[in-house]
Amino acid sequence: MKFDWKYIANKIDSRPERERGLLFAVVLAIVVLLGMNFVVSPLLRQQKDLNAKIQQHLTMTQSMTEQLNALQIAQNVDVDANLKQKIQEYRTLLETKDQTLSQFQKSLVPSAKIDYLLESILKRNKNLRLISLRTLSVVDLMNDTALVMPMTVASNASASLDEDVKKAALEQRGLFKHEVEIVVEGGYLDMLAYMQSLESMPERVYWSRSDLSVLEYPKSRLSLRVFTLSLERKWLQL
């Protein structure tokens, strides 16, 4: 069946301005829903997979750390070679887990570069305008009270306690979330292209929230929160 687009266009032009506005709003809503289905939904699935991996790492690390803490307390009461060996085994497991997290971090955008990458990709699209770019507070994804080693050793501990074991009691491990909020204005399709550019970068970033609002057709505003992960708390403030 062949549509007479000219007839349809004339039919639309003949309608009152208010009805034409409502019709354009409906068409825009359909375009937004299609964009959400083909672009945003896959990103949400990837975000869910990332959260599952992070939770797995945190659970395993927390379990090993709690066991190490229990052995640490027991050692203060009765120091022997077998107990020291077990502590060393758990320290080795934790170091292995740290290496795994370090390898995972290498696939992500370094926190010091995230703002530069967001702006550089934005500059490639002349139809988008940067409204604001700000850093958010660093979030420690690990439970500080559960995963921080005891900061003091019992006063009656053996003076011959290995210095490496003492150091383990003072060591803190963390996995930190560094997040940036960027707000841009422009056309809806240009915003989708920007999000796809972020997704296709060789160094990965992830986004935690996106809010899209139509200001005045065809101009829209996108607020996007993008984050990376790091084993360091240090954060470059914008």
CSV table of C-alpha atoms in Angstrom, one decimal:
chain,number,residue,atom,x,y,z
A,1,MET,CA,0.0,0.0,0.0
A,2,LYS,CA,1.4,3.4,-1.0
A,3,PHE,CA,0.9,6.3,1.3
A,4,ASP,CA,0.2,9.8,-0.1
A,5,TRP,CA,2.5,11.7,2.1
A,6,LYS,CA,1.6,15.0,0.5
A,7,TYR,CA,-2.0,14.4,1.3
A,8,ILE,CA,-1.2,13.5,4.8
A,9,ALA,CA,1.1,16.6,5.2
A,10,ASN,CA,-1.7,18.9,3.8
A,11,LYS,CA,-4.2,17.2,6.2
A,12,ILE,CA,-1.9,18.0,9.2
A,13,ASP,CA,-1.3,21.6,8.0
A,14,SER,CA,-5.1,22.1,7.9
A,15,ARG,CA,-5.5,21.3,11.5
A,16,PRO,CA,-5.5,24.0,14.2
A,17,GLU,CA,-2.2,24.9,15.7
A,18,ARG,CA,-3.1,23.3,19.1
A,19,GLU,CA,-3.9,20.0,17.5
A,20,ARG,CA,-0.7,20.1,15.4
A,21,GLY,CA,1.2,20.6,18.7
A,22,LEU,CA,-0.4,17.6,20.3
A,23,LEU,CA,0.3,15.5,17.3
A,24,PHE,CA,4.0,16.4,17.3
A,25,ALA,CA,4.1,15.6,21.0
A,26,VAL,CA,2.7,12.1,20.4
A,27,VAL,CA,5.2,11.5,17.6
A,28,LEU,CA,8.0,12.7,19.8
A,29,ALA,CA,6.9,10.4,22.6
A,30,ILE,CA,6.9,7.4,20.1
A,31,VAL,CA,10.5,8.4,19.1
A,32,VAL,CA,11.6,8.6,22.7
A,33,LEU,CA,10.1,5.2,23.5
A,34,LEU,CA,11.8,3.6,20.5
A,35,GLY,CA,15.1,5.2,21.5
A,36,MET,CA,14.7,3.9,25.1
A,37,ASN,CA,14.0,0.4,23.7
A,38,PHE,CA,17.0,0.2,21.3
A,39,VAL,CA,19.6,2.2,23.2
A,40,VAL,CA,18.8,2.6,26.9
A,41,SER,CA,17.6,-1.0,27.6
A,42,PRO,CA,20.9,-2.7,26.5
A,43,LEU,CA,22.8,-0.2,28.7
A,44,LEU,CA,20.6,-1.1,31.6
A,45,ARG,CA,21.4,-4.7,31.1
A,46,GLN,CA,25.1,-4.0,31.1
A,47,GLN,CA,24.7,-1.9,34.3
A,48,LYS,CA,23.0,-4.9,36.0
A,49,ASP,CA,25.8,-7.2,35.0
A,50,LEU,CA,28.4,-4.8,36.3
A,51,ASN,CA,26.6,-4.5,39.7
A,52,ALA,CA,26.5,-8.3,40.0
A,53,LYS,CA,30.2,-8.6,39.4
A,54,ILE,CA,31.0,-5.8,41.9
A,55,GLN,CA,28.7,-7.5,44.5
A,56,GLN,CA,30.5,-10.8,43.9
A,57,HIS,CA,33.9,-9.2,44.5
A,58,LEU,CA,32.7,-7.4,47.6
A,59,THR,CA,31.1,-10.5,49.1
A,60,MET,CA,34.2,-12.6,48.6
A,61,THR,CA,36.5,-9.9,49.9
A,62,GLN,CA,34.3,-9.2,53.0
A,63,SER,CA,34.2,-12.9,53.8
A,64,MET,CA,37.9,-13.4,53.6
A,65,THR,CA,38.5,-10.2,55.6
A,66,GLU,CA,36.2,-11.2,58.4
A,67,GLN,CA,37.9,-14.6,58.7
A,68,LEU,CA,41.3,-12.8,58.8
A,69,ASN,CA,40.0,-10.5,61.5
A,70,ALA,CA,38.9,-13.5,63.6
A,71,LEU,CA,42.3,-15.1,63.2
A,72,GLN,CA,43.9,-11.8,64.1
A,73,ILE,CA,42.0,-11.7,67.4
A,74,ALA,CA,42.8,-15.3,68.2
A,75,GLN,CA,46.5,-14.7,67.5
A,76,ASN,CA,46.6,-12.0,70.2
A,77,VAL,CA,45.7,-14.7,72.7
A,78,ASP,CA,47.8,-17.6,71.5
A,79,VAL,CA,50.5,-17.1,68.9
A,80,ASP,CA,51.7,-20.3,67.1
A,81,ALA,CA,53.1,-21.2,63.8
A,82,ASN,CA,49.9,-22.8,62.4
A,83,LEU,CA,47.8,-19.7,63.2
A,84,LYS,CA,50.4,-17.5,61.5
A,85,GLN,CA,50.3,-19.7,58.5
A,86,LYS,CA,46.6,-19.4,58.2
A,87,ILE,CA,46.8,-15.6,58.5
A,88,GLN,CA,49.4,-15.6,55.7
A,89,GLU,CA,47.1,-17.7,53.5
A,90,TYR,CA,44.2,-15.3,53.9
A,91,ARG,CA,46.5,-12.3,53.3
A,92,THR,CA,47.6,-14.0,50.0
A,93,LEU,CA,44.0,-14.6,49.0
A,94,LEU,CA,43.2,-10.9,49.7
A,95,GLU,CA,46.2,-9.9,47.6
A,96,THR,CA,45.0,-12.1,44.8
A,97,LYS,CA,41.5,-10.5,45.0
A,98,ASP,CA,43.1,-7.1,44.9
A,99,GLN,CA,45.0,-8.1,41.7
A,100,THR,CA,41.7,-9.2,40.2
A,101,LEU,CA,40.1,-5.8,41.0
A,102,SER,CA,43.2,-4.0,39.6
A,103,GLN,CA,42.8,-5.9,36.3
A,104,PHE,CA,39.1,-4.9,36.2
A,105,GLN,CA,40.0,-1.3,36.9
A,106,LYS,CA,42.4,-1.2,34.0
A,107,SER,CA,39.5,-1.7,31.6
A,108,LEU,CA,37.8,1.4,33.0
A,109,VAL,CA,38.4,5.1,32.4
A,110,PRO,CA,40.8,6.5,35.1
A,111,SER,CA,38.9,8.8,37.4
A,112,ALA,CA,41.2,11.7,36.6
A,113,LYS,CA,40.3,11.5,32.9
A,114,ILE,CA,36.5,11.0,33.0
A,115,ASP,CA,35.6,14.7,32.8
A,116,TYR,CA,38.0,15.2,29.8
A,117,LEU,CA,36.5,12.3,27.9
A,118,LEU,CA,33.0,13.5,28.5
A,119,GLU,CA,33.8,16.9,27.2
A,120,SER,CA,35.9,15.7,24.2
A,121,ILE,CA,33.1,13.5,23.0
A,122,LEU,CA,30.6,16.3,23.5
A,123,LYS,CA,32.7,18.6,21.3
A,124,ARG,CA,32.3,16.2,18.4
A,125,ASN,CA,28.6,16.9,18.3
A,126,LYS,CA,28.1,20.6,17.5
A,127,ASN,CA,24.3,20.3,18.1
A,128,LEU,CA,24.7,19.7,21.8
A,129,ARG,CA,25.5,22.4,24.4
A,130,LEU,CA,27.1,21.8,27.7
A,131,ILE,CA,25.0,23.2,30.6
A,132,SER,CA,27.0,21.9,33.6
A,133,LEU,CA,29.6,19.3,34.6
A,134,ARG,CA,30.2,18.5,38.2
A,135,THR,CA,31.8,15.7,40.3
A,136,LEU,CA,29.8,13.9,43.0
A,137,SER,CA,31.0,12.6,46.3
A,138,VAL,CA,33.2,9.5,46.3
A,139,VAL,CA,31.4,6.4,47.4
A,140,ASP,CA,33.3,3.5,49.1
A,141,LEU,CA,31.4,0.4,47.9
A,142,MET,CA,32.9,-1.6,50.7
A,143,ASN,CA,31.5,-1.5,54.3
A,144,ASP,CA,34.2,0.6,56.0
A,145,THR,CA,33.4,-0.7,59.5
A,146,ALA,CA,33.4,-4.4,58.4
A,147,LEU,CA,36.4,-4.3,56.0
A,148,VAL,CA,38.9,-2.0,57.8
A,149,MET,CA,41.5,-4.0,59.7
A,150,PRO,CA,41.7,-3.4,63.5
A,151,MET,CA,43.8,-0.2,64.0
A,152,THR,CA,45.3,-1.4,67.3
A,153,VAL,CA,46.9,-4.6,68.6
A,154,ALA,CA,46.1,-5.9,72.1
A,155,SER,CA,48.7,-4.7,74.6
A,156,ASN,CA,49.5,-8.3,75.7
A,157,ALA,CA,50.4,-9.4,72.2
A,158,SER,CA,53.7,-11.2,71.8
A,159,ALA,CA,56.6,-8.8,71.1
A,160,SER,CA,57.9,-11.3,68.6
A,161,LEU,CA,54.7,-10.9,66.4
A,162,ASP,CA,55.8,-10.7,62.8
A,163,GLU,CA,55.9,-7.1,61.5
A,164,ASP,CA,54.0,-8.1,58.3
A,165,VAL,CA,51.1,-9.5,60.4
A,166,LYS,CA,51.0,-6.2,62.3
A,167,LYS,CA,50.9,-4.3,59.0
A,168,ALA,CA,47.9,-6.4,57.9
A,169,ALA,CA,46.0,-5.2,61.0
A,170,LEU,CA,46.5,-1.6,59.8
A,171,GLU,CA,45.7,-2.1,56.1
A,172,GLN,CA,42.6,-0.8,54.5
A,173,ARG,CA,41.2,-2.0,51.3
A,174,GLY,CA,38.5,-0.2,49.3
A,175,LEU,CA,36.7,0.0,46.0
A,176,PHE,CA,35.6,3.5,45.2
A,177,LYS,CA,32.9,4.8,42.9
A,178,HIS,CA,33.8,8.2,41.2
A,179,GLU,CA,30.8,9.8,39.6
A,180,VAL,CA,30.2,12.8,37.4
A,181,GLU,CA,26.9,14.5,36.5
A,182,ILE,CA,26.8,16.1,33.0
A,183,VAL,CA,23.8,18.2,31.7
A,184,VAL,CA,23.5,19.0,28.0
A,185,GLU,CA,20.9,20.5,25.8
A,186,GLY,CA,20.1,19.8,22.2
A,187,GLY,CA,18.1,17.4,19.9
A,188,TYR,CA,16.9,14.0,21.1
A,189,LEU,CA,18.7,12.1,18.4
A,190,ASP,CA,22.0,14.0,19.1
A,191,MET,CA,21.7,13.0,22.8
A,192,LEU,CA,21.2,9.3,21.8
A,193,ALA,CA,24.3,9.6,19.6
A,194,TYR,CA,26.3,11.0,22.5
A,195,MET,CA,25.3,8.1,24.8
A,196,GLN,CA,26.2,5.6,22.1
A,197,SER,CA,29.6,7.3,21.8
A,198,LEU,CA,30.2,6.9,25.5
A,199,GLU,CA,29.2,3.2,25.2
A,200,SER,CA,31.6,2.5,22.3
A,201,MET,CA,34.7,4.0,24.0
A,202,PRO,CA,37.6,1.5,24.4
A,203,GLU,CA,37.9,2.5,28.0
A,204,ARG,CA,34.7,1.8,29.8
A,205,VAL,CA,32.5,4.1,31.8
A,206,TYR,CA,29.1,3.3,33.2
A,207,TRP,CA,26.1,5.4,33.9
A,208,SER,CA,23.9,5.2,36.9
A,209,ARG,CA,21.0,7.6,36.0
A,210,SER,CA,19.7,9.5,33.1
A,211,ASP,CA,16.9,12.1,33.0
A,212,LEU,CA,15.5,13.5,29.8
A,213,SER,CA,13.1,16.4,29.6
A,214,VAL,CA,11.6,18.3,26.6
A,215,LEU,CA,12.1,22.0,27.0
A,216,GLU,CA,10.6,23.3,23.8
A,217,TYR,CA,10.3,21.1,20.7
A,218,PRO,CA,12.7,20.1,19.3
A,219,LYS,CA,15.1,21.2,22.2
A,220,SER,CA,15.5,18.7,25.1
A,221,ARG,CA,17.7,18.5,28.2
A,222,LEU,CA,19.6,15.4,29.3
A,223,SER,CA,21.1,15.0,32.8
A,224,LEU,CA,23.4,12.0,32.8
A,225,ARG,CA,25.4,10.5,35.7
A,226,VAL,CA,28.5,8.6,34.6
A,227,PHE,CA,30.9,6.7,36.9
A,228,THR,CA,34.0,4.7,36.9
A,229,LEU,CA,35.6,2.5,39.7
A,230,SER,CA,39.0,2.8,41.3
A,231,LEU,CA,40.9,1.2,44.1
A,232,GLU,CA,42.0,4.8,45.2
A,233,ARG,CA,39.8,7.3,47.0
A,234,LYS,CA,41.6,10.3,45.4
A,235,TRP,CA,39.2,12.2,43.2
A,236,LEU,CA,39.9,15.1,40.8
A,237,GLN,CA,37.5,17.9,41.6
A,238,LEU,CA,36.1,19.9,38.7
